[in-house]
Coordinates of C-alpha atoms and ligand atoms in Angstrom, one line a residue:
X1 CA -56.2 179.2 -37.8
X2 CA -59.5 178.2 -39.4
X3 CA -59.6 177.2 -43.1
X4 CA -62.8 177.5 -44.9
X5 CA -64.3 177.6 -48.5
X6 CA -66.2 180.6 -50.0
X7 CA -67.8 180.7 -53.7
X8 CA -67.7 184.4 -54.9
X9 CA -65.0 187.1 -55.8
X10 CA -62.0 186.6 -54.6
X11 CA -61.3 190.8 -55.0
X12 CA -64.4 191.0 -52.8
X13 CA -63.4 189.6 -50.0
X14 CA -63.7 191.7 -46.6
X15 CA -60.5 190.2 -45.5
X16 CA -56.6 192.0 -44.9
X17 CA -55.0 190.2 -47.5
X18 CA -55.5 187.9 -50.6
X19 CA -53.2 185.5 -52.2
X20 CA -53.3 185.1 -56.3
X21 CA -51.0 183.4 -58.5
X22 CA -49.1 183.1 -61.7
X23 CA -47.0 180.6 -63.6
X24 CA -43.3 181.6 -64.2
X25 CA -43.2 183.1 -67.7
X26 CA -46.6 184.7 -68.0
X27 CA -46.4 187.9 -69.4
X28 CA -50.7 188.9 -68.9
X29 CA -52.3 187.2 -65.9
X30 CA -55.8 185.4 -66.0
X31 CA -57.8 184.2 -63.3
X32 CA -57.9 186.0 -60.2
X33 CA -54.6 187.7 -60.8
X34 CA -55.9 189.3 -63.6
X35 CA -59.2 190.6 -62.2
X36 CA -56.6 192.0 -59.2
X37 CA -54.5 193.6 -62.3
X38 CA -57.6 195.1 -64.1
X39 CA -58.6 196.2 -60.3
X40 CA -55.1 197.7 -59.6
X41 CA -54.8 199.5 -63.2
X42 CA -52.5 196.7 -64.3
X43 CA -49.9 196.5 -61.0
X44 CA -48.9 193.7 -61.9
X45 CA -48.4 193.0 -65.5
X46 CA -46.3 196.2 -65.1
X47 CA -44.5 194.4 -62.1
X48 CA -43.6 191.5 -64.7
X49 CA -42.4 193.7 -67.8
X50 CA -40.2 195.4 -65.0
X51 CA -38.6 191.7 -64.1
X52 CA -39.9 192.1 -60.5
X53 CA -42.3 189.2 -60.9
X54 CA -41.0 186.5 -63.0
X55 CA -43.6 183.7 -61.5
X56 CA -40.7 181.8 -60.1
X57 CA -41.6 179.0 -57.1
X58 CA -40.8 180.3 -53.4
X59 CA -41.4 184.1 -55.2
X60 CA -43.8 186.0 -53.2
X61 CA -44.1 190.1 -53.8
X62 CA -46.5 192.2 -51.6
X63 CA -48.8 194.9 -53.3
X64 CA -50.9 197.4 -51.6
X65 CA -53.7 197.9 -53.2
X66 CA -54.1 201.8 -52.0
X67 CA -57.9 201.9 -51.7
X68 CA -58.5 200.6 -55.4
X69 CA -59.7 197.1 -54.2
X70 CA -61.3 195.8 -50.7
X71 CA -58.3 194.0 -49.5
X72 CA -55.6 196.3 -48.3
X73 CA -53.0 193.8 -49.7
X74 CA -52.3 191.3 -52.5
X75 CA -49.4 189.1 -52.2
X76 CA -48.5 186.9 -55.5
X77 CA -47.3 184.1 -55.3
X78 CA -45.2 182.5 -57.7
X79 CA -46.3 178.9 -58.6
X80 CA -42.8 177.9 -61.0
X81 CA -43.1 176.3 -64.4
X82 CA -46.2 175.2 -65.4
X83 CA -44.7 171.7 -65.9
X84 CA -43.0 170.9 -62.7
X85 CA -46.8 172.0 -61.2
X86 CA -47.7 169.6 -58.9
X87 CA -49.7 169.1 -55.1
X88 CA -46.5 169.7 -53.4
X89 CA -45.8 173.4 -55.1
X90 CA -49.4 173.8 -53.5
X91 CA -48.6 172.7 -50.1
X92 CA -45.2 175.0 -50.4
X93 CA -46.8 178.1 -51.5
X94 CA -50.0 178.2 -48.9
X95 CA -47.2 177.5 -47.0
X96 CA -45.0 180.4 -47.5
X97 CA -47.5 182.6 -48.3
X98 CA -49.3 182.1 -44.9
X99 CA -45.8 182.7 -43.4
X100 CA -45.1 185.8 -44.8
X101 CA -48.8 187.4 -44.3
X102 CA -48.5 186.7 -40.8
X103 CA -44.7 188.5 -40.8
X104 CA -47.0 191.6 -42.6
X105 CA -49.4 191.2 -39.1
X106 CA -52.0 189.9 -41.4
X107 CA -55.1 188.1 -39.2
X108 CA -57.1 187.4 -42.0
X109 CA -56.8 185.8 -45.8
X110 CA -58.4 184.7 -48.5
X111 CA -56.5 182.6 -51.0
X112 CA -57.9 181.6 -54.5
X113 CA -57.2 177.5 -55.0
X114 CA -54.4 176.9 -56.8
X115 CA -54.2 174.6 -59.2
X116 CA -58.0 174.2 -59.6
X117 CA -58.2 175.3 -63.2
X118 CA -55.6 176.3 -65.7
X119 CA -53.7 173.8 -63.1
X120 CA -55.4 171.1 -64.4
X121 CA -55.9 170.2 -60.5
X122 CA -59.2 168.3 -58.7
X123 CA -60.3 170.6 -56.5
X124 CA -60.3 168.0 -53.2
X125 CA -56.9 167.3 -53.6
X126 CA -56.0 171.4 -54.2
X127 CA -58.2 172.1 -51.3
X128 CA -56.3 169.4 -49.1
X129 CA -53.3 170.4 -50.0
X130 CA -53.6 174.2 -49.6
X131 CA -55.7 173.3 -45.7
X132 CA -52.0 171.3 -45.4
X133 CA -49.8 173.4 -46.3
X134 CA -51.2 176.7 -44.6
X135 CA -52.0 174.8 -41.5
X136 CA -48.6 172.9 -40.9
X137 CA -46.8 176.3 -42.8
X138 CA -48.0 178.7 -39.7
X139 CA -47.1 175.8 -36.7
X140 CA -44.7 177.1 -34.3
X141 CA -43.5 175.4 -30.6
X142 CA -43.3 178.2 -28.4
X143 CA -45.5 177.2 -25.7
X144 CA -42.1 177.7 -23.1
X145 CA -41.5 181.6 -24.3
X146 CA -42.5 184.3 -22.7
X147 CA -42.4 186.5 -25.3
X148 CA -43.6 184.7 -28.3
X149 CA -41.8 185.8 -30.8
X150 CA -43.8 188.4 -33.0
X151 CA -47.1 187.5 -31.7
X152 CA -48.9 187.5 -34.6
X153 CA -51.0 184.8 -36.2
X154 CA -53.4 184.2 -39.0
X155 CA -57.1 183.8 -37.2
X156 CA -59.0 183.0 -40.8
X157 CA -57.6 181.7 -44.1
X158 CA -60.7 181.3 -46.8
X159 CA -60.2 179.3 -49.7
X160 CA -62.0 181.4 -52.4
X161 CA -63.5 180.1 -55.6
X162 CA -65.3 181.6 -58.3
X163 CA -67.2 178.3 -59.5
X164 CA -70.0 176.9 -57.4
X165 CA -69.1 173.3 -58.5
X166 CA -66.1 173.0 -57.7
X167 CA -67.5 174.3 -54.0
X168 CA -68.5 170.8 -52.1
X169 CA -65.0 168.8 -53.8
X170 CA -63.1 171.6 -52.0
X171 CA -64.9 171.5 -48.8
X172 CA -64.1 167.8 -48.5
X173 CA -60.8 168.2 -49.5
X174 CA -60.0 171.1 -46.7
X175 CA -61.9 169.2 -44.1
X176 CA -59.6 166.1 -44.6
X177 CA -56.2 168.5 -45.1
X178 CA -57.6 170.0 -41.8
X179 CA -57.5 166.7 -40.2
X180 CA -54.8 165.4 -41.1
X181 CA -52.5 168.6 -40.5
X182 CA -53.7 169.0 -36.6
X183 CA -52.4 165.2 -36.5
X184 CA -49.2 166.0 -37.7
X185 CA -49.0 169.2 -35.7
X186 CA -49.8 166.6 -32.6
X187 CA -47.0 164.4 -33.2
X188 CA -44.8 168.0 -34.0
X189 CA -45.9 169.0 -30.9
X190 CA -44.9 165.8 -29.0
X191 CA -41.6 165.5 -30.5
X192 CA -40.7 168.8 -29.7
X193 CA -41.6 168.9 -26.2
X194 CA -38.4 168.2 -23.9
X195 CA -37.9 165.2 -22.4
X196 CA -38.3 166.2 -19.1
X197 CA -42.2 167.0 -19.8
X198 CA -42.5 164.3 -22.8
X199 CA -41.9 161.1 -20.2
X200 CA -43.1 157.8 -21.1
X201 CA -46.2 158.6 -19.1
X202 CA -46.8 161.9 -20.6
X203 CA -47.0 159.6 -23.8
X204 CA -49.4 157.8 -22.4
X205 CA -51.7 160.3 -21.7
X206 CA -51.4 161.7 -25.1
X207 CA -52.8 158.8 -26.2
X208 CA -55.7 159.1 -23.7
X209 CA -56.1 162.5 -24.9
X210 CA -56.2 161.0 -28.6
X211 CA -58.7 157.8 -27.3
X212 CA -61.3 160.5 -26.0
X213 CA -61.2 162.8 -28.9
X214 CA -61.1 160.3 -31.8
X215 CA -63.6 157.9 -30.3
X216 CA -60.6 154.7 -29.9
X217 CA -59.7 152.2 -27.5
X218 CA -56.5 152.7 -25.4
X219 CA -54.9 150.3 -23.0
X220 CA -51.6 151.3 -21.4
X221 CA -49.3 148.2 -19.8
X222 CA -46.7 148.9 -17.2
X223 CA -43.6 147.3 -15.6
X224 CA -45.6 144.7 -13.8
X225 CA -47.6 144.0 -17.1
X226 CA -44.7 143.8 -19.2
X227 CA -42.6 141.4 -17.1
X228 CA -45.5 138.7 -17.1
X229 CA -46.0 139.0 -20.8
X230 CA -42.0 138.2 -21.1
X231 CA -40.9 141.7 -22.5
X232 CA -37.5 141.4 -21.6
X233 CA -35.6 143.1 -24.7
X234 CA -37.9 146.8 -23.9
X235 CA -37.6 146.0 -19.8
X236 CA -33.9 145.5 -19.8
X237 CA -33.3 149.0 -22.1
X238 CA -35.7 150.7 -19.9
X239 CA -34.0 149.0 -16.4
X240 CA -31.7 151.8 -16.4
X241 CA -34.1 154.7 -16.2
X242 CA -35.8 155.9 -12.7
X243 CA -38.8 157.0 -15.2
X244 CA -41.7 154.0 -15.3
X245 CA -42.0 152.4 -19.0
X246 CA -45.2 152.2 -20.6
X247 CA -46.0 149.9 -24.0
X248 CA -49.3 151.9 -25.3
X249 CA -51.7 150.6 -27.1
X250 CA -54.4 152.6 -29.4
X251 CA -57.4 150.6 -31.5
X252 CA -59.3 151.4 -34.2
X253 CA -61.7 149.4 -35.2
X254 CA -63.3 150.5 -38.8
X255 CA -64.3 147.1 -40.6
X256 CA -65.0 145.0 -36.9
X257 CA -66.1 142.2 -38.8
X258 CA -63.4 141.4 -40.7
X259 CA -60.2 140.7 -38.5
X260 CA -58.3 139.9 -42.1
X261 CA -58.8 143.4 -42.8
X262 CA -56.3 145.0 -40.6
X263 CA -53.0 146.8 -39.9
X264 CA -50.6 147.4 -37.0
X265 CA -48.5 150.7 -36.9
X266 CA -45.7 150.7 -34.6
X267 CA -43.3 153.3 -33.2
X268 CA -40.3 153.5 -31.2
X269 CA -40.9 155.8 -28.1
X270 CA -37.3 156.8 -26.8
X271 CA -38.1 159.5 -24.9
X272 CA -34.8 160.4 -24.7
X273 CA -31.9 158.5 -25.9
X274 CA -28.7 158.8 -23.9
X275 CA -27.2 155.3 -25.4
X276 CA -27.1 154.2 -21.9
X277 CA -24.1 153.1 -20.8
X278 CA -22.3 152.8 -24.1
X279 CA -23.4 156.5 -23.7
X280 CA -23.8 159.0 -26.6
X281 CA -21.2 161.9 -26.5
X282 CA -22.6 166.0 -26.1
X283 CA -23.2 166.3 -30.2
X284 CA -25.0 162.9 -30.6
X285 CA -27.4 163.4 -27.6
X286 CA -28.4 167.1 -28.6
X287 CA -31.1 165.8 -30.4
X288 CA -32.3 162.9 -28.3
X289 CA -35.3 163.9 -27.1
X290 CA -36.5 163.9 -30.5
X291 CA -36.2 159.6 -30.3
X292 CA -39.8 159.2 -29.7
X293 CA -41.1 160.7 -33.2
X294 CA -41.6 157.4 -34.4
X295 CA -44.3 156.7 -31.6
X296 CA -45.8 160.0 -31.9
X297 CA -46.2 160.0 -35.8
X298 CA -48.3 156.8 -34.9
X299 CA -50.0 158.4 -32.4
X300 CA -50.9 161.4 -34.4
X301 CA -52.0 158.8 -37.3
X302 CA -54.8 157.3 -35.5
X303 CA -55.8 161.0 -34.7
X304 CA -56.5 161.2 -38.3
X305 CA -57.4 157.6 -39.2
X306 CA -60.4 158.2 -35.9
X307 CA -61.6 161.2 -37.7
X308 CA -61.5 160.1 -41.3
X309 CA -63.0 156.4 -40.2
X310 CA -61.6 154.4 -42.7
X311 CA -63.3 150.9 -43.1
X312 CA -60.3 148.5 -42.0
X313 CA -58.7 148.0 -38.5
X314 CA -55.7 150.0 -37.1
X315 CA -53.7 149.0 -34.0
X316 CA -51.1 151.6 -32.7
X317 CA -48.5 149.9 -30.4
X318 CA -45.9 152.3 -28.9
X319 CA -43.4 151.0 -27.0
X320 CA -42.1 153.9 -24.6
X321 CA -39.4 154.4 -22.2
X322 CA -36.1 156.6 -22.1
X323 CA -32.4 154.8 -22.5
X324 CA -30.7 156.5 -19.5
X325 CA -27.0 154.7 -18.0
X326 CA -28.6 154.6 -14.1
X327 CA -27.3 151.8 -12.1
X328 CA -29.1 149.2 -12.5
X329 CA -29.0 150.2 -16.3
X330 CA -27.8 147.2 -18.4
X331 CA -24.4 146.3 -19.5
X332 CA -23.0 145.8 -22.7
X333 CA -22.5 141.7 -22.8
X334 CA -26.0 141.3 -21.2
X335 CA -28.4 138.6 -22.7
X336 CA -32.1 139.5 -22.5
X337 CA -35.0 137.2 -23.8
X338 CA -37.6 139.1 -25.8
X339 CA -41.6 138.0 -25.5
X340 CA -41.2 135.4 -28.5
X341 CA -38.5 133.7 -26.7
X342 CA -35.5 134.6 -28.5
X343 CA -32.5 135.7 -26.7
X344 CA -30.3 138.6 -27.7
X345 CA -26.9 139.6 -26.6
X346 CA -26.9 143.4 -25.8
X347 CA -23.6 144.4 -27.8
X348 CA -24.1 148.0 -27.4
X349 CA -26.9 149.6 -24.9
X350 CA -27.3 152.7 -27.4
X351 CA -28.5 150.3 -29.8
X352 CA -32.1 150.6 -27.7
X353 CA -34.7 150.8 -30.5
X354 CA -34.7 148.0 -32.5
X355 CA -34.9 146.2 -28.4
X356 CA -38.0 147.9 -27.7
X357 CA -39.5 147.2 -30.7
X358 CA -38.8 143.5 -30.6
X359 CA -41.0 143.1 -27.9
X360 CA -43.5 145.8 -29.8
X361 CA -43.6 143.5 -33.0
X362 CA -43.5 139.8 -31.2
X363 CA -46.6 141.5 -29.2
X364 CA -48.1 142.6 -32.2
X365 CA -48.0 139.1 -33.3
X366 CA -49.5 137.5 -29.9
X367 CA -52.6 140.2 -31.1
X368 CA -52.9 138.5 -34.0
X369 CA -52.1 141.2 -36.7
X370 CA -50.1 139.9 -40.0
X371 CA -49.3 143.3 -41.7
X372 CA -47.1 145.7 -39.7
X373 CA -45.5 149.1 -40.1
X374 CA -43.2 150.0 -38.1
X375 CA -41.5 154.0 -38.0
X376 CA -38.0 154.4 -35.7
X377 CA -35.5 157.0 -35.8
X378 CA -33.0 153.6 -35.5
X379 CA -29.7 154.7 -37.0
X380 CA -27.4 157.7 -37.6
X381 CA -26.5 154.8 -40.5
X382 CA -30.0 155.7 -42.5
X383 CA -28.6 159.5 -42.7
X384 CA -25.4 158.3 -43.6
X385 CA -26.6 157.1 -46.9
X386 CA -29.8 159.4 -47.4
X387 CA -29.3 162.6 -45.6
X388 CA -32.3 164.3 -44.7
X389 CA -34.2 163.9 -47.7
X390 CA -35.8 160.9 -47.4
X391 CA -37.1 158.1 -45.0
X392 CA -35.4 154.7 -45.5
X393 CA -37.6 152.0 -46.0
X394 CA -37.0 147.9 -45.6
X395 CA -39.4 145.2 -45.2
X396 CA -39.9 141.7 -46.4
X397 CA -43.2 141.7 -48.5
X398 CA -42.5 144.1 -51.6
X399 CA -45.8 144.7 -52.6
X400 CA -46.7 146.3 -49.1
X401 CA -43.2 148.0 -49.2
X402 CA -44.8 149.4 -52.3
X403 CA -47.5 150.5 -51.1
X404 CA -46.1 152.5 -48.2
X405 CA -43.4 154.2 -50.7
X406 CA -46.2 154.8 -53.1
X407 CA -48.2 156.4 -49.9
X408 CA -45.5 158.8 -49.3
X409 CA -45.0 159.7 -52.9
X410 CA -49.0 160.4 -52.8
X411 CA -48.7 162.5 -49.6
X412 CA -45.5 164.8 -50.3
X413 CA -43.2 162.1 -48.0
X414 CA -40.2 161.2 -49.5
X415 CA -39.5 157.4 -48.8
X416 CA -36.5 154.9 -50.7
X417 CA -36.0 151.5 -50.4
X418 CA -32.5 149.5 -49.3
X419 CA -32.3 146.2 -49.8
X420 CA -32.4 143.5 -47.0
X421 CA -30.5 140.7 -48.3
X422 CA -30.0 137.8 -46.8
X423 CA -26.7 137.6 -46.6
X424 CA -26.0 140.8 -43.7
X425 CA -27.7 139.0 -41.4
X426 CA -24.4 137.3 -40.9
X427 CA -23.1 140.6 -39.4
X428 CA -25.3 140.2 -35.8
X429 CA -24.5 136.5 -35.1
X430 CA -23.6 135.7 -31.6
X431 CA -21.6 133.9 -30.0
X432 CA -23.4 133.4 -26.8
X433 CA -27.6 134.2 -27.9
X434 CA -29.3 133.8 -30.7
X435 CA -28.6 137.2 -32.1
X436 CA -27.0 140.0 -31.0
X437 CA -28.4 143.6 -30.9
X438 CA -26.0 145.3 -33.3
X439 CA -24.7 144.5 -36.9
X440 CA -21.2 146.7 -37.1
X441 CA -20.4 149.6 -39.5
X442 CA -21.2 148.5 -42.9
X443 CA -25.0 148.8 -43.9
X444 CA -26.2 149.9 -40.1
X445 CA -29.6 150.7 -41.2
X446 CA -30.1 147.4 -42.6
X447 CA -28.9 145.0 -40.1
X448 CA -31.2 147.4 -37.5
X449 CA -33.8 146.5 -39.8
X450 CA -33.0 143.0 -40.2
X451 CA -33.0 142.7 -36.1
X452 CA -36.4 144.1 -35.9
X453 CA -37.7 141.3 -38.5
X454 CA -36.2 138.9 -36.4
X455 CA -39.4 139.5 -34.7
X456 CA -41.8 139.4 -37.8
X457 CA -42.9 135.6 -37.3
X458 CA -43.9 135.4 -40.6
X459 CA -45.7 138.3 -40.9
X460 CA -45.9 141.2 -43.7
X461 CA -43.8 143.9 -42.5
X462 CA -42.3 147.6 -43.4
X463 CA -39.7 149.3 -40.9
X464 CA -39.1 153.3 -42.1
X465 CA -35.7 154.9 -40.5
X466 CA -36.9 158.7 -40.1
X467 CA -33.6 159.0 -38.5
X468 CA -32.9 161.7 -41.3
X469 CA -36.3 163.3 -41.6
X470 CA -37.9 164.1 -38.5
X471 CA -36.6 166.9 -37.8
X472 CA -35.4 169.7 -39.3
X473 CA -32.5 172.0 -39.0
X474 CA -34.2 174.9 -40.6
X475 CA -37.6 175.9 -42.0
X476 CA -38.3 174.7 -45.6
X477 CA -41.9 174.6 -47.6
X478 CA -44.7 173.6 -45.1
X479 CA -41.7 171.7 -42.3
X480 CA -40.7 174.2 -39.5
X481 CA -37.6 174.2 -37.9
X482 CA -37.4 171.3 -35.3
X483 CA -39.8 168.1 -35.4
X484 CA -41.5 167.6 -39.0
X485 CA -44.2 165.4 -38.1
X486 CA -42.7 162.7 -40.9
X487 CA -44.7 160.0 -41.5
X488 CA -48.0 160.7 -40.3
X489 CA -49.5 161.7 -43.5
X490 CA -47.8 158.9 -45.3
X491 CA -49.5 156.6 -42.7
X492 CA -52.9 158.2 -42.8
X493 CA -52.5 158.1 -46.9
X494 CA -51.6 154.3 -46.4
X495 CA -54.5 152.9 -44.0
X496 CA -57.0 155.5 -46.4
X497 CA -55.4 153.6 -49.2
X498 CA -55.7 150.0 -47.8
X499 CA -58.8 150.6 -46.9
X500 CA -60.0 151.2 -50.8
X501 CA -58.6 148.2 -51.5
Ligands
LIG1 N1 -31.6 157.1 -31.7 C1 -30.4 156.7 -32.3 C2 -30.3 156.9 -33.8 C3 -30.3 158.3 -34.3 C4 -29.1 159.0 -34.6 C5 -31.5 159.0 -34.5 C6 -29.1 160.3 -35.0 C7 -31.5 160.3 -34.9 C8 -30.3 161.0 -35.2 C9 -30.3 155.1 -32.1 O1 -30.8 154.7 -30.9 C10 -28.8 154.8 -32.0 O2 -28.2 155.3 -31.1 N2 -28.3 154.1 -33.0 C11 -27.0 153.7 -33.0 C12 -26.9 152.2 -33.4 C13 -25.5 151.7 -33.3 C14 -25.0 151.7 -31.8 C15 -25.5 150.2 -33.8 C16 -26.3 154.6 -34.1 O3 -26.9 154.8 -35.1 O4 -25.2 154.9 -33.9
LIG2 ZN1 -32.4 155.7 -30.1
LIG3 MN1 -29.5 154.8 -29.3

C-alpha cells in the first residue's frame, strides 16, 4: 500500500472509498463529514438521530453513496470523546478503517487527516500517525499460504486535505510514519517467520539486506570469532544447537565526529527457545520461535534510524543462536566464563537470554559505547506481573530509563518501570562462580535484569522485557495477530529524541 498526501476535496476524489469522521456526541457533522452529508441529502445526520452512528471509538458504519458523490462508498469512522482524542485513536482508526475497506474489496482510499483541525492536532504528527496506523493496520504474514486468505488489499491510501498549508507538515509526517511502519513490519515479519527458515544465519542476512538498503555498516562474527574474543556465556547456550551462531553487528554512524554522542541497542536473538536441557514443556515452547523479537525490533530500528539519519551514533548488536538440548548441549551445574571474565554457574539452561546477552553487553563495552538498550523477551516473570500490556523496563541510570519510557509513551508503546534494588541480587549468588544464571521465583524479571547488568561495567543501561508484548494473541488497533513489532518505534522515537538533545 502507498500512502500519499492530496490538497483538494476530499468528496472529489476518483477513488472506491473515502474515510470521514465524527466525535461521539455530535448531532450535525462539520468538516468533511458534513460536505459528505450535504452531498448524500443528509445520510448521515439522519444515521445519528436514528442511534446508528453515535461517534463511538472502534465504530465504523459503511454508506453507499448511490451515484450522488464520486466515491462509491463512505465509511465513518467514529473517533470517541473529544477528550480522550489523542495520536493513538488516530493510529487505531486508519487502522481499522483500512481493515475493513479491504474486507469491502476496496483497492483504493482516500482518508481526510484526522485530528488536523477541530482535533487540535499538528498535521506531521496526524499524518505519521494515520501512514502508521494504515500501514501496520493492513500487515498480514501469509507468505506460506496458498490461498491467501481473501486476496484483497488496499493498492492506494491518500491522505486528503482541504488546506494547502497544512500540505508539506503532512508530507513529512507520512513520509516518516512510512518509514518507520515498513521497519516494524520487518522485524513483524522476522518474528513471525518459523524457526526453521529464521536461523541465526537467516538473521544475519537480514541485516545485510538492512546494511545495503539503509546505507550501514554490518559485520557478522562466528564460532571461530567468538571463541577468541572469550564469549563463553552465548557459545556454551548455543553448544547445544547443530545450527552455527552468529553475534551481528549493524552501525550507524550520524554524528562521526563525536564518539560521546552515541548509543548501543541490543537484542536477544533466540531463534528458537527450547530451554535446552532443562527443556520447556509442549505449551511453553509453542511460542518459541518468537524469542528472537528482541534482535529483530533492533534490527528493524536501524532500518528506520538509516532512513531518518539522525545526527548521533547507533550500534545494533544481536547476539543470535537457538537454545536446542543436542548433545553436546550444556548441563545444568556447568560454569561458563563470559568475555569480561566473569564466571557464571549455569543453574538452568532455559535461562539462555540473559547468557547471550552478557557477552552482547561486555562486547558492547570492549566497543566503547557507555549508554545501552537492551530489548529480550527474558521471562514468563515480566508477564506475570504486567500481562500483555506493557513492556517492563529496568536499568540503572533513571534519567535514560526516563527517557526510553517517555519514548514509548510518545510513540503509542506502552513501557513501566520495576525496581532494581540492590538487595535481590542476593537471590543469584553462587556457591561455586561468581554468579549464577537464575534468581528463583520471586521477582524473575528483575533478577534477569539484574544478571544482564552484571555486565554493564559502569555503563548507562535500560533492559525492556517484551516477554508480554511482542506478540499478540489476537488482532487489536494497528497490532495483528502474531508478532507486534514492539519496540521498534519506541527505539526509533528514542535515538530521534537523543539526537535533539
Ligand atoms: N524465552 C523465555 C521467556 C519467555 C516466556 C518469553 C514466555 C516469551 C514468553 C526465556 O528464555 C525463559 O525461558 N525464561 C525462563 C527463566 C527461568 C528459567 C529463570 C522463564 O521465564 O521461565
Ligand atoms: Zn528465551
Ligand atoms: Mn529460555
Amino acid at each position: 500500500m502507498e500512502v500519499k498526501v492530496i490538497t483538494g476535496d476530499i468528496t472529489q476524489q476518483r477513488v472506491d472509498a473515502i474515510v470521514v469522521n465524527l466525535f461521539e456526541g455530535v448531532k450535525s457533522p462539520g468538516g468533511a463529514a458534513g460536505a459528505v452529508d450535504r452531498a448524500l441529502d443528509g445520510a448521515i445526520t439522519k444515521l445519528i438521530e436514528e442511534g446508528e452512528i453515535k461517534g463511538k471509538r472502534g465504530e465504523l458504519t459503511l454508506i453507499h453513496t448511490l451515484d450522488k458523490m464520486t466515491p462509491s462508498r463512505v465509511l465513518v469512522a467514529g473517533l470517541g470523546k473529544d477528550s480522550d482524542f489523542d495520536l493513538d485513536a488516530v493510529r487505531a482508526v486508519a487502522a481499522e478503517s483500512c481493515r475493513r475497506l479491504r474486507r469491502a474489496g476496496v483497492a483504493s482510499v482516500a482518508t481526510i487527516a484526522h485530528g488536523v483541525g477541530a482535533g487540535g492536532l499538528d498535521a506531521a504528527a496526524s499524518g505519521q500517525a494515520i501512514a502508521e496506523g494504515a500501514l501496520l493496520g493492513v500487515y498480514r504474514f501469509d507468505k506460506y499460504k496458498s490461498d491467501n486468505g481473501d486476496g484483497q488489499s488496499i493498492a492506494e491510501l491518500s491522505v486528503v486535505e482541504a488546506d494547502a498549508a497544512n500540505a508539506e507538515a503532512l508530507k513529512t509526517g507520512v513520509s516518516r510514519g512510512t518509514i518507520i511502519a515498513e521497519a516494524v513490519n520487518l522485524c513483524r515479519d522476522m518474528a513471525n517467520e518459523p524457526a526453521n527458515y529464521m536461523t541465526p544465519t537467516r538473521m544475519s542476512e537480514y541485516a545485510l539486506e538492512v546494511a545495503r538498503e539503509s546505507g550501514l555498516d554490518l559485520e557478522v562474527l562466528d564460532r571461530p570469532q567468538m571463541a577468541e574474543l572469550g564469549m563463553g556465556a552465548l557459545l556454551g547456550v548455543a553448544q547445544g544447537s547443530e545450527e552455527p551462531p552468529k553475534l551481528i553487528i549493524l552501525r550507524y554512524r550520524g554524528d562521526p565526529t563525536n564518539d560521546a554522542n552515541s548509543l548501543g541497542i541490543l537484542g536477544k536473538g533466540i531463534t528458537f527457545d527450547s530451554g535446552g536441557l532443562d527443556i520447556k514443556n509442549a505449551a511453553g515452547m509453542s511460542t518459541m520461535k518468537g524469542d528472537m523479537a528482541g534482535g529483530a525490533s533492533v534490527i528493524g530500528a536501524m532500518k528506520a534510524i538509516g532512513h531518518l539519519k539522525p545526527r548521533i551514533n547507533v550500534t545494533a548488536i544481536v547476539p543470535a543462536t537457538e537454545n536446542m538440548p543436542g548433545g553436546r548441549a550444556q548441563r545444568p551445574g556447568d560454569v561458563v566464563t563470559a568475555m569480561n571474565g566473569k564466571t557464571i554457574e549455569i543453574d538452568n539452561t532455559d535461562a539462555e537470554g540473559r547468557l547471550v546477552l552478557a557477552d552482547a553487553v561486555a562486547y558492547a563495552r570492549s566497543l566503547g559505547l557507555t549508554r545501552l538498550v537492551d530489548v529480550a523477551t527474558l521471562t514468563g516473570a515480566v508477564v506475570v506481573a504486567l500481562g500483555n500490556q506493557c513492556t517492563g523496563a529496568f536499568g540503572n541510570d533513571q534519567s535514560l530509563i526516563d527517557r526510553v519510557v517517555a519514548a514509548g509513551a510518545a510513540s503509542g508503546e506502552r513501557i513501566w518501570q520495576l525496581p532494581t534494588y540492590d538487595e535481590y541480587k542476593d537471590q543469584y549468588k553462587s556457591d561455586v562462580a561468581d554468579i549464577k544464571n537464575t534468581g528463583g521465583r520471586g521477582a524473575g524479571s528483575i533478577t534477569g535484569a539484574q544478571i544482564i547488568g552484571e555486565f554493564t561495567d559502569g555503563a548507562s543501561w535500560v533492559h525492556l522485557d517484551i516477554a508480554g508484548t511482542s506478540r499478540s494473541d489476537k488482532a487489536k488497533r494497528w497490532d495483528p495477530k502474531g508478532a507486534t513489532g514492539v519496540p521498534v518505534r519506541t527505539l526509533v522515537r528514542l535515538v530521534t529524541d537523543l539526537a535533539n538533545d
